[in-house]
PDB file of C-alpha atoms and ligand atoms in Angstrom:
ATOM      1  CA  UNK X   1      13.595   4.083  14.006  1.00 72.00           C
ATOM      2  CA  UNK X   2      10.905   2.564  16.283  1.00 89.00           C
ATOM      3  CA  UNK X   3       9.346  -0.588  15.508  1.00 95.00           C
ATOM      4  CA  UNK X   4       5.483   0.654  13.776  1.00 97.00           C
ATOM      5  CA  UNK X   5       4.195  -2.494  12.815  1.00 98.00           C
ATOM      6  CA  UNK X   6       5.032  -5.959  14.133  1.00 98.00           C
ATOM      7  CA  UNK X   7       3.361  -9.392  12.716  1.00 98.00           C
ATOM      8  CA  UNK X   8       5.161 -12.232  14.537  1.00 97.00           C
ATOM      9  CA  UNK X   9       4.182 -16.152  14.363  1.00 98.00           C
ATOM     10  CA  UNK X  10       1.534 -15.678  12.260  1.00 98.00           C
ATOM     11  CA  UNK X  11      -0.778 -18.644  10.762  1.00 98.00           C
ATOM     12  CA  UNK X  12      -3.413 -18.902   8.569  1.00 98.00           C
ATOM     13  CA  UNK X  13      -4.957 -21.793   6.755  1.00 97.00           C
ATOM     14  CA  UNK X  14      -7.866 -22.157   4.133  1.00 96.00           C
ATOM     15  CA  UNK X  15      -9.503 -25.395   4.040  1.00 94.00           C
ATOM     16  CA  UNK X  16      -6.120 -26.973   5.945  1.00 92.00           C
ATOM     17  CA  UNK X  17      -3.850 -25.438   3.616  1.00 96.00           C
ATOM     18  CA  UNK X  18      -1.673 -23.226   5.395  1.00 96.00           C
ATOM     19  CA  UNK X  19      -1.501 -19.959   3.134  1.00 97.00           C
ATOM     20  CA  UNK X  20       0.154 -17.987   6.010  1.00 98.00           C
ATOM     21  CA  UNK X  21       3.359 -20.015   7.854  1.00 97.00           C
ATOM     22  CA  UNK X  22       4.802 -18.973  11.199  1.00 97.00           C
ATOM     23  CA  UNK X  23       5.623 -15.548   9.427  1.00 98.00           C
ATOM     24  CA  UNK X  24       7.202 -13.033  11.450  1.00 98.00           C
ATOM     25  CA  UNK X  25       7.213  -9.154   9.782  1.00 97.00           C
ATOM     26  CA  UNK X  26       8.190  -5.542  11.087  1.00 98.00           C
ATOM     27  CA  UNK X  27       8.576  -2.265   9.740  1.00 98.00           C
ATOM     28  CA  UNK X  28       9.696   0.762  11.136  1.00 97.00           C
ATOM     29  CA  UNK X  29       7.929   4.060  10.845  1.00 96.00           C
ATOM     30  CA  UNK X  30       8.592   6.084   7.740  1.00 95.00           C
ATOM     31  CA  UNK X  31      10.273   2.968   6.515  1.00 97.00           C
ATOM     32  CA  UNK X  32       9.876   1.896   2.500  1.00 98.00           C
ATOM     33  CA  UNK X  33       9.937  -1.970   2.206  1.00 98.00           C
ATOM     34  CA  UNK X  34       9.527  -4.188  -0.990  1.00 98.00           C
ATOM     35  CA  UNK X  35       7.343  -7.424  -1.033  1.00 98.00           C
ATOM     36  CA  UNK X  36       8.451  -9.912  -3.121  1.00 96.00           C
ATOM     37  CA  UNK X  37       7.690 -13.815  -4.231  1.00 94.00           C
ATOM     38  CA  UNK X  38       6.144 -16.180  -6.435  1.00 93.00           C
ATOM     39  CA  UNK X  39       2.541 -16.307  -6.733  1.00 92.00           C
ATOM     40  CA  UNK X  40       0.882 -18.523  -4.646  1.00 94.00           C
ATOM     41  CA  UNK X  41       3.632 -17.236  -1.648  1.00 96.00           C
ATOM     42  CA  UNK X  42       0.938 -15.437   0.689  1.00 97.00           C
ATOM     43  CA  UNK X  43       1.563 -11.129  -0.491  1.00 97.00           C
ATOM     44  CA  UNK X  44      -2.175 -10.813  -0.465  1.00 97.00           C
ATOM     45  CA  UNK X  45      -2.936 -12.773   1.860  1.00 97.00           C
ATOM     46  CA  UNK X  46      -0.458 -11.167   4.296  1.00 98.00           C
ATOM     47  CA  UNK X  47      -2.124  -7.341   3.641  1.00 98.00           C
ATOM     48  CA  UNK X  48      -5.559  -9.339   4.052  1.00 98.00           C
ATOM     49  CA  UNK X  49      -4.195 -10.329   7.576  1.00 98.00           C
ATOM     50  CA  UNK X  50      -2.886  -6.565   8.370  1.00 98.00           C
ATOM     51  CA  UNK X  51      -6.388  -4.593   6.826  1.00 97.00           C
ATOM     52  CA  UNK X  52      -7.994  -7.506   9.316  1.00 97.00           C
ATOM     53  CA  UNK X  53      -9.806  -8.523   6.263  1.00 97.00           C
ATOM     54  CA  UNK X  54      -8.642 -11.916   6.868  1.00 97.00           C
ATOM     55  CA  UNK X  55      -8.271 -13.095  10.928  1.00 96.00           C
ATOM     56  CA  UNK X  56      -5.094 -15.668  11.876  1.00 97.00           C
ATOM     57  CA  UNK X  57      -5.263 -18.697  13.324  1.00 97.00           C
ATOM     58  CA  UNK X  58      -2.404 -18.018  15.248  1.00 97.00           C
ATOM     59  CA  UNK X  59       0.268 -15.058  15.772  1.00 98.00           C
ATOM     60  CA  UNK X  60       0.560 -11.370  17.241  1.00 98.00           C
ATOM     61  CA  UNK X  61      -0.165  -8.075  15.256  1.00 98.00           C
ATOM     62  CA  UNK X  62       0.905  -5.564  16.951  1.00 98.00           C
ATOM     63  CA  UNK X  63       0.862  -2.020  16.299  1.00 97.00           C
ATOM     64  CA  UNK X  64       2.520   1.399  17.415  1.00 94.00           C
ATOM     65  CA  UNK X  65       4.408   2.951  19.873  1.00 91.00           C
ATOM     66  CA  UNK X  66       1.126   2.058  22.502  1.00 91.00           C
ATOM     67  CA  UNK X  67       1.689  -2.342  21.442  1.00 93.00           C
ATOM     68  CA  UNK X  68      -2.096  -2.514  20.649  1.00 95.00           C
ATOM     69  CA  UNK X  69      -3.525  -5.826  18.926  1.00 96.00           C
ATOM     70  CA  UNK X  70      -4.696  -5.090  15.814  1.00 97.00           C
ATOM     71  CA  UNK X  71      -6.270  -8.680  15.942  1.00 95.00           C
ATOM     72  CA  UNK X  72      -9.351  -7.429  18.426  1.00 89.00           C
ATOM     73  CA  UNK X  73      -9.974  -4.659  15.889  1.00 96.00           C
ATOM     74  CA  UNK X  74     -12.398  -4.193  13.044  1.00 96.00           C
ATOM     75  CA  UNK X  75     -11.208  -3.323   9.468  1.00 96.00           C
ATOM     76  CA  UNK X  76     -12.991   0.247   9.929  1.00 94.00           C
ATOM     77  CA  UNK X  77     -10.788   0.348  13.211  1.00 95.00           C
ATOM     78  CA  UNK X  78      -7.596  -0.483  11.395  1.00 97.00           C
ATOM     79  CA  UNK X  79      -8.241   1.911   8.484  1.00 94.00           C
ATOM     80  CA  UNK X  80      -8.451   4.611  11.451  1.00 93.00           C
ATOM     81  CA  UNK X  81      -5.719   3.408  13.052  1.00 95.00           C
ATOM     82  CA  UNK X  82      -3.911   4.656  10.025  1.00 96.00           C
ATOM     83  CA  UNK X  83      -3.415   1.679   7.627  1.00 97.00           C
ATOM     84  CA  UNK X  84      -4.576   2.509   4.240  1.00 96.00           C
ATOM     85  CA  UNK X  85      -4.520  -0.174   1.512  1.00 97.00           C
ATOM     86  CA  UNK X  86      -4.027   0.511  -2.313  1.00 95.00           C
ATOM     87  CA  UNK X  87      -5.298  -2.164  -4.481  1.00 93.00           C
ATOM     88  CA  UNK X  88      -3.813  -3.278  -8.118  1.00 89.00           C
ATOM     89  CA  UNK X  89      -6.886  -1.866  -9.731  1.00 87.00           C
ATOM     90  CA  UNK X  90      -7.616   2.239  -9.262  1.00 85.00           C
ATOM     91  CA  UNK X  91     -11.021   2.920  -7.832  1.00 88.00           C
ATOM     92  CA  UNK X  92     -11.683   6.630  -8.539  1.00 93.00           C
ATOM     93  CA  UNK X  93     -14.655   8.410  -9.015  1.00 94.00           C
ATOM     94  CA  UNK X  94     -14.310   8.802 -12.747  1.00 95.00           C
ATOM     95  CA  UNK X  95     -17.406  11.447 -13.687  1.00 95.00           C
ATOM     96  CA  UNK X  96     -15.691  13.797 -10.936  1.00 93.00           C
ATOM     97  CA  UNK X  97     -12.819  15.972 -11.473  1.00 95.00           C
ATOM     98  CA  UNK X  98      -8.893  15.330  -9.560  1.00 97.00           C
ATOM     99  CA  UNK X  99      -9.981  18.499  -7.502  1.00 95.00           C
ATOM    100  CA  UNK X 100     -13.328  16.521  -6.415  1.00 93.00           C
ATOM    101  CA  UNK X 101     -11.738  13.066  -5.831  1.00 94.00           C
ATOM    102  CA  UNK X 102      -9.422  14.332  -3.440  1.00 94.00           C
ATOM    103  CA  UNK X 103     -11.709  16.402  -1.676  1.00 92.00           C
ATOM    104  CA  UNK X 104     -14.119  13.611  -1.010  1.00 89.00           C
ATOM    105  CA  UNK X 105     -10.739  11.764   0.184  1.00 91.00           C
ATOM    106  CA  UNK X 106     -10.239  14.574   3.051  1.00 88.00           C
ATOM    107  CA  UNK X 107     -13.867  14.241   4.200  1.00 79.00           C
ATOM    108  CA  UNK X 108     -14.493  10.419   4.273  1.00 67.00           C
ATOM    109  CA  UNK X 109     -13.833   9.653   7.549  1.00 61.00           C
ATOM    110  CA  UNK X 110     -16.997  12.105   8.116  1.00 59.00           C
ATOM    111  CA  UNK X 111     -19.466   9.692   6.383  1.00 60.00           C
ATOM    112  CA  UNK X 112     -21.798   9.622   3.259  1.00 59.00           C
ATOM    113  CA  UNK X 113     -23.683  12.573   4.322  1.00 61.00           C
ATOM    114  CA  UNK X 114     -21.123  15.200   4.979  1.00 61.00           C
ATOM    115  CA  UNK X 115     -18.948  14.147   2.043  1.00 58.00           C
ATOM    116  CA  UNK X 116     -22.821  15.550   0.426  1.00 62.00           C
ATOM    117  CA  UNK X 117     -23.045  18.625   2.186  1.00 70.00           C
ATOM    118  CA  UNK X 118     -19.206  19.456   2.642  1.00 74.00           C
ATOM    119  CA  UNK X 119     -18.625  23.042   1.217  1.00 81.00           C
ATOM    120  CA  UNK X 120     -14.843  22.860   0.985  1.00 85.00           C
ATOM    121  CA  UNK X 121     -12.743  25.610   2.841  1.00 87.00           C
ATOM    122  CA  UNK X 122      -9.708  27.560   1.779  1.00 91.00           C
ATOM    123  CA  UNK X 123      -7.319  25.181   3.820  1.00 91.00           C
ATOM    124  CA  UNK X 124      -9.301  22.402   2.305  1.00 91.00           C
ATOM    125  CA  UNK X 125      -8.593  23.557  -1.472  1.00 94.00           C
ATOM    126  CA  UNK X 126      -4.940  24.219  -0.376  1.00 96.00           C
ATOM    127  CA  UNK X 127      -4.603  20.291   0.847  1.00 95.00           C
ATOM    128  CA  UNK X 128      -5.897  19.120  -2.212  1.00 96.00           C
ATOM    129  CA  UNK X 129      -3.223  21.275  -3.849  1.00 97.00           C
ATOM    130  CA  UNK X 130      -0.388  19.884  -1.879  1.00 97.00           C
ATOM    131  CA  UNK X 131      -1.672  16.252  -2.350  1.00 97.00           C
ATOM    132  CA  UNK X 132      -1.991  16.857  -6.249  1.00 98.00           C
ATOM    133  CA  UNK X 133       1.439  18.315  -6.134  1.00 96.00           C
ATOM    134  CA  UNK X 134       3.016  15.281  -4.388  1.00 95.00           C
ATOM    135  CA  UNK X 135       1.408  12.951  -6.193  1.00 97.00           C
ATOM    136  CA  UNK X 136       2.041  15.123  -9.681  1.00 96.00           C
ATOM    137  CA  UNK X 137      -1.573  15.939 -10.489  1.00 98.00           C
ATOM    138  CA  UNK X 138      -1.378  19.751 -10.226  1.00 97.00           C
ATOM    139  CA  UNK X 139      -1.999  20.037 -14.133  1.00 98.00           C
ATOM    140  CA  UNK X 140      -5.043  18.137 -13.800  1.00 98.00           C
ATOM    141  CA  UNK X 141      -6.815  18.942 -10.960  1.00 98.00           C
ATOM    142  CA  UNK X 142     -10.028  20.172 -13.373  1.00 97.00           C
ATOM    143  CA  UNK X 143      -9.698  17.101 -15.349  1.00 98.00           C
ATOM    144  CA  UNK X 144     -12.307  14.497 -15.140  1.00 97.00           C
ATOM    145  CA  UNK X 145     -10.715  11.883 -13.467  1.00 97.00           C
ATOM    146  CA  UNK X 146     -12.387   9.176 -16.242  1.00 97.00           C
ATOM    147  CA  UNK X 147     -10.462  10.869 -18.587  1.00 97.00           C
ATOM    148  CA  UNK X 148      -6.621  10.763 -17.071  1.00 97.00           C
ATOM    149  CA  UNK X 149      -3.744   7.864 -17.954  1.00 96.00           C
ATOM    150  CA  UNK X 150      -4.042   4.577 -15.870  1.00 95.00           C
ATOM    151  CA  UNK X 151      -0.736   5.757 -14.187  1.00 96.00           C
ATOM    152  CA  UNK X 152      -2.313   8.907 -13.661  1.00 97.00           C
ATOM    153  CA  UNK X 153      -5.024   7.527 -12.407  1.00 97.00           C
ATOM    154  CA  UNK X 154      -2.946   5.401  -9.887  1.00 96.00           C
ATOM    155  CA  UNK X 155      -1.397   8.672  -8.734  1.00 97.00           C
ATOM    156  CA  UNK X 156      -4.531   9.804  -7.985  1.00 97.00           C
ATOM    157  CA  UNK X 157      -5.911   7.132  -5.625  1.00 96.00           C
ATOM    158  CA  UNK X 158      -2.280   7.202  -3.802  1.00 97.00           C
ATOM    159  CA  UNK X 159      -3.203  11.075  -3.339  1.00 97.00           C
ATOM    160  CA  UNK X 160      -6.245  10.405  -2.081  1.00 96.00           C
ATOM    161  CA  UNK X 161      -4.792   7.702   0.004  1.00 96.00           C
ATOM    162  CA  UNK X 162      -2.714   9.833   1.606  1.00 96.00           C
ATOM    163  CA  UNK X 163      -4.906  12.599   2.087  1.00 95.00           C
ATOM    164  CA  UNK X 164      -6.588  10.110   5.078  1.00 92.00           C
ATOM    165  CA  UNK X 165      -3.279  10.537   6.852  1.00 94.00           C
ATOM    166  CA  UNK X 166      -2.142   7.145   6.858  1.00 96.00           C
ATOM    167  CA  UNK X 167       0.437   6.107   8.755  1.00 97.00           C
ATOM    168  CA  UNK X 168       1.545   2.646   7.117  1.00 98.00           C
ATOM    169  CA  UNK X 169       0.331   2.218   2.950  1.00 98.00           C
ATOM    170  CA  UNK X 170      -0.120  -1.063   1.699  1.00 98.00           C
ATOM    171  CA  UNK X 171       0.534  -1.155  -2.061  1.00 98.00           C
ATOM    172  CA  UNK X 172      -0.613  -3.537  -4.232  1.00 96.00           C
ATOM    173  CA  UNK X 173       1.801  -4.036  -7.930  1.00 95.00           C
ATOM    174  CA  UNK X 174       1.614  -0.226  -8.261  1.00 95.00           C
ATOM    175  CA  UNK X 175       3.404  -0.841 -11.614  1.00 94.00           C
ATOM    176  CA  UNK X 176       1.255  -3.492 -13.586  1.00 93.00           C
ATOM    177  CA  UNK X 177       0.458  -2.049 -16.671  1.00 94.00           C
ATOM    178  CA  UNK X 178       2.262   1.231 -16.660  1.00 95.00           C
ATOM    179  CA  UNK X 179       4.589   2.693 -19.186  1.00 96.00           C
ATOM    180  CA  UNK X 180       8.464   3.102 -18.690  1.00 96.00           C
ATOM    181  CA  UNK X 181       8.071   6.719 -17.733  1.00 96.00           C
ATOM    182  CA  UNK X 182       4.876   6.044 -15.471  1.00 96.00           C
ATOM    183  CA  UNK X 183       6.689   3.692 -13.571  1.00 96.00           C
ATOM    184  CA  UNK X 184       9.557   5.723 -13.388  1.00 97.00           C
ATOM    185  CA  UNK X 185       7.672   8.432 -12.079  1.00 97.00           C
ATOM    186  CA  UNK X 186       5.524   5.844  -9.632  1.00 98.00           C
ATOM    187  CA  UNK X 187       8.866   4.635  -7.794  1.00 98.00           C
ATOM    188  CA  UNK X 188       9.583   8.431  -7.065  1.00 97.00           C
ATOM    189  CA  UNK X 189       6.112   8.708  -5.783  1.00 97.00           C
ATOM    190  CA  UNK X 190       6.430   6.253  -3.077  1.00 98.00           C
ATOM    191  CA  UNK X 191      10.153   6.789  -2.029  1.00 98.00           C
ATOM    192  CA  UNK X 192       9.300  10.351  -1.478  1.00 96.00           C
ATOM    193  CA  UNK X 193       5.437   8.935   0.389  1.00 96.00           C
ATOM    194  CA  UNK X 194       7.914   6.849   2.524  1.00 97.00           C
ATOM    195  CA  UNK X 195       9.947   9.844   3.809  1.00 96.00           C
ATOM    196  CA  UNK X 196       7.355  10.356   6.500  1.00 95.00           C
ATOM    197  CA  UNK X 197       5.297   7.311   6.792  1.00 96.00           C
ATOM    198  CA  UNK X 198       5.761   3.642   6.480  1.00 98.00           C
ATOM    199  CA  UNK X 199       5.035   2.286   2.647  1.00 98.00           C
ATOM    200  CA  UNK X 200       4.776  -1.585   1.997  1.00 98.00           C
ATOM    201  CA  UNK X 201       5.081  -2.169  -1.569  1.00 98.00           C
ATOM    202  CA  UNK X 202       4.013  -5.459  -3.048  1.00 97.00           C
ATOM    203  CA  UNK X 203       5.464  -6.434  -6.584  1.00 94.00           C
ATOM    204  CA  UNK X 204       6.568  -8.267  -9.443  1.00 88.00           C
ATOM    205  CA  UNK X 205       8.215  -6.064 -11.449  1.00 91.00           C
ATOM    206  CA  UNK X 206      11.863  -6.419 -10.423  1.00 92.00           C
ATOM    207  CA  UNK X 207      13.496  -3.301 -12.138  1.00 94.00           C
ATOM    208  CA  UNK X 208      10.815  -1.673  -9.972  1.00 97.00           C
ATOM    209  CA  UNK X 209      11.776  -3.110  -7.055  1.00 97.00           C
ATOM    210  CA  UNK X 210      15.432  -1.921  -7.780  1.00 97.00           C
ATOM    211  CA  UNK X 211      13.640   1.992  -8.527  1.00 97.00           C
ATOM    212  CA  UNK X 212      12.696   1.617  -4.570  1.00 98.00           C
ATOM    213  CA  UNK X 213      16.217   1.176  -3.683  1.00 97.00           C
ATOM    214  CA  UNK X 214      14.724  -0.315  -0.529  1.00 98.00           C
ATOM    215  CA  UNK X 215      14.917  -3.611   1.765  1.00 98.00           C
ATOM    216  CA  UNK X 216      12.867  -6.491   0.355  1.00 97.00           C
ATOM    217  CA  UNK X 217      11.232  -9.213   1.544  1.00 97.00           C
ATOM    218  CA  UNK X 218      10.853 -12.514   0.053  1.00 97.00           C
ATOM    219  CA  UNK X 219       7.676 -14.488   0.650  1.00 97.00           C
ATOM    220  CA  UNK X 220       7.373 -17.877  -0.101  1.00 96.00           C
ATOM    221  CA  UNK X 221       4.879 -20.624   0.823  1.00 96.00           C
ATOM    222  CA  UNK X 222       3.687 -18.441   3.813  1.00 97.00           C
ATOM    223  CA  UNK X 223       6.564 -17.262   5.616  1.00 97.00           C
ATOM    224  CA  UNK X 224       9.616 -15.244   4.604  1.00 97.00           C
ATOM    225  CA  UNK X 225      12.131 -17.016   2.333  1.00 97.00           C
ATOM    226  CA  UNK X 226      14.943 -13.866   2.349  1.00 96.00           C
ATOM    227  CA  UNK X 227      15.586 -10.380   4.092  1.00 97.00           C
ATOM    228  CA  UNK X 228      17.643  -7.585   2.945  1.00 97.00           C
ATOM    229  CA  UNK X 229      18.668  -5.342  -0.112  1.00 97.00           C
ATOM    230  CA  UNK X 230      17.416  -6.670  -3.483  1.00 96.00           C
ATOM    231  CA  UNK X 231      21.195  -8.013  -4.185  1.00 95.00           C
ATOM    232  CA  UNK X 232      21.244  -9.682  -1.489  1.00 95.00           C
ATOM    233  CA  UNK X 233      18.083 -11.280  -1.859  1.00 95.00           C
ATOM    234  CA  UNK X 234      18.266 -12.253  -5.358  1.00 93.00           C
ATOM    235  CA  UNK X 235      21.696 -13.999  -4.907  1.00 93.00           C
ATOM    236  CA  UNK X 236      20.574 -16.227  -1.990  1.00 94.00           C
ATOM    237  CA  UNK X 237      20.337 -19.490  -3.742  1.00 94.00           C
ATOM    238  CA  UNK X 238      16.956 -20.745  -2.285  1.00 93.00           C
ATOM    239  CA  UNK X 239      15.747 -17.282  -3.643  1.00 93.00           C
ATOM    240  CA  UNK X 240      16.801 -18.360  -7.049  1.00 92.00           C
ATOM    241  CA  UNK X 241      15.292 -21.954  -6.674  1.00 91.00           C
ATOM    242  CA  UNK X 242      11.784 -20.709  -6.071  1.00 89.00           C
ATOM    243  CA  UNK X 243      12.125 -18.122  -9.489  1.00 84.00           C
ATOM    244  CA  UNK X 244      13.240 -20.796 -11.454  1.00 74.00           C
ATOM    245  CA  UNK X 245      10.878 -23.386 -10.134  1.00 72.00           C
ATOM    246  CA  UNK X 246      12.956 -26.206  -9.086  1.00 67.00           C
TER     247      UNK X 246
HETATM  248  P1  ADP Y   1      -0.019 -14.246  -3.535  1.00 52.33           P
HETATM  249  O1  ADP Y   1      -0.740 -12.957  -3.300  1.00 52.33           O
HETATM  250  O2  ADP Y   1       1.399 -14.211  -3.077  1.00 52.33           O
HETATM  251  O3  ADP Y   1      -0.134 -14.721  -4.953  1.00 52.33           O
HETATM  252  P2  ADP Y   1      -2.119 -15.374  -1.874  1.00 52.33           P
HETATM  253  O4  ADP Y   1      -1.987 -14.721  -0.548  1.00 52.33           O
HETATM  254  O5  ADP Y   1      -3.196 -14.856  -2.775  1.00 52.33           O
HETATM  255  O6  ADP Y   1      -0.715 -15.375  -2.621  1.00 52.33           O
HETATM  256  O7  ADP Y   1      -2.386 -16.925  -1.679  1.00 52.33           O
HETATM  257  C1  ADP Y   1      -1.586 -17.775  -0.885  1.00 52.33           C
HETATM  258  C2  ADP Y   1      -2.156 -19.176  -0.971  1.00 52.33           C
HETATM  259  O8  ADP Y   1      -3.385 -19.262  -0.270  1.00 52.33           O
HETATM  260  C3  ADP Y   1      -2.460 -19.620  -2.401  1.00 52.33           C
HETATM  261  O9  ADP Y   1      -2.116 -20.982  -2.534  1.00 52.33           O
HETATM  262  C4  ADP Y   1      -3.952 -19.412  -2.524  1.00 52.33           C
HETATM  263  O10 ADP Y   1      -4.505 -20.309  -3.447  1.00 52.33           O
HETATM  264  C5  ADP Y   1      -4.433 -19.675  -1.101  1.00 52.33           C
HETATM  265  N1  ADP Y   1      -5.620 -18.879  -0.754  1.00 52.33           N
HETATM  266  C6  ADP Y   1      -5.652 -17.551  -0.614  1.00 52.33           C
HETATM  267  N2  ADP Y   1      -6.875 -17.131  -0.246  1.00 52.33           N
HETATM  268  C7  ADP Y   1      -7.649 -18.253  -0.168  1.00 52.33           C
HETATM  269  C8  ADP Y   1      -9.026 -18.502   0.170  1.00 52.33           C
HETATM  270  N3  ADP Y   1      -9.853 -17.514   0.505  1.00 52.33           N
HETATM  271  N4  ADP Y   1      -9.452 -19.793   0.143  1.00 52.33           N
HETATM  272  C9  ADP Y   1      -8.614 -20.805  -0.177  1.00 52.33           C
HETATM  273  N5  ADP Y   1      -7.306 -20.624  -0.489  1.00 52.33           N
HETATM  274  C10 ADP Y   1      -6.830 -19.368  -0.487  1.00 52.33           C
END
């Protein structure tokens, strides 16, 4: 699988306190990858750098088969690029139904104006139905979207994350505050997302790591502590020494 996203030697530092240490990160296309580490290590800090919300002192991003910087780009370039970012909190329009959150999804790359005067299509109405059926929402696409679960409502910004075609999601602790079964169903979710495009999850929630079934990544202090399956990760003893605080 070819290399889609490649963050190598990269530096950051707030106030002269390096948040962001010589880390080097890749991920293949269609690849699912776990994001682990205490807090403190540099997880948001790291999607801040790869949105280009936050810039790097030092270090290559690099993106796609083409090698372009995403360093020289804008966040509005990145986002159409195809990196799409899911924060911990869902941000859905709650006094509109499923149906009209994802179709404002398919048209927002079109602006404020034409997400107004968009009069959806057949093939438009027959997206949204594939999103909401991928995401499990087809039972409440006339719902108002104020009035589904908090995992439901999670679903629904995934959906309507992935109805802008990304090409790599960044996922922020898509499990905080979820029950068992929402989680259960959430891990599904993204394994199945990541069968055709790359999906970086960020989390705490270790049994939901092990849902994933996917290789993790341990941040610490800036830079990456461990690399591999969660087993191996979690029995590498300077893994251990950074949960248990010594
Ligand atoms: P995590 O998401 O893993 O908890 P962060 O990326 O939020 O870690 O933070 C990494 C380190 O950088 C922390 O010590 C945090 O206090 C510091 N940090 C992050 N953003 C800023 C900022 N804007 N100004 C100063 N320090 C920051």
């Amino acid at each position: 699988m070819s290399t889609l996203l490649e963050v190598s030697g990269v530096s950051v530092s707030f106030d002269g306190f390096k948040a962001i240490n010589n880390l080097s990160f890749q991920i293949a296309d269609a690849e699912l990858r776990a994001v682990i580490g205490p807090n403190g290590a540099g997880k948001t800090t790291f999607m801040d750098i790869v949105t280009g919300k936050t810039r790097p002192d030092e270090g290559r991003v690099i993106w796609g088969e083409k090698s372009v910087s995403l360093l020289r780009m804008s966040e509005a370039q990145i986002a159409r690029e195809g990196i799409g970012r899911k924060f911990q909190k869902p941000t859905v329009f709650e006094g509109q139904t499923v149906r009209e959150n994802f179709l404002m999804a398919l048209k927002k790359d079109r602006g404020v104006l034409s997400v107004l005067l968009f009069r959806p299509s057949k093939a438009d109405h027959e997206q949204v139905d594939a999103l909401a059926e991928e995401v499990g929402l087809l039972a409440e696409l006339d719902r108002l979207a104020g009035e589904l679960s908090h995992g439901q409502k999670q679903w629904l910004e995934i959906g309507m994350l992935l109805a802008q075609e990304p090409r790599l999601l960044l996922v922020d602790e898509p499990a905080a505050g979820m029950t068992p079964e929402e989680r259960e169903h959430t891990s599904k979710l993204l394994v199945q997302a990541a069968k055709t495009r790359a999906v970086v999850v960020v989390e705490h929630d270790m049994e939901f790591v092990r849902r994933l079934n996917c290789k993790v990544t341990v941040l610490h202090e800036g830079g990456v502590l461990a690399e591999g399956s969660l087993d191996h990760v979690t029995s590498n003893s300077a893994v251990i020494d950074v949960y248990l605080g010594r």
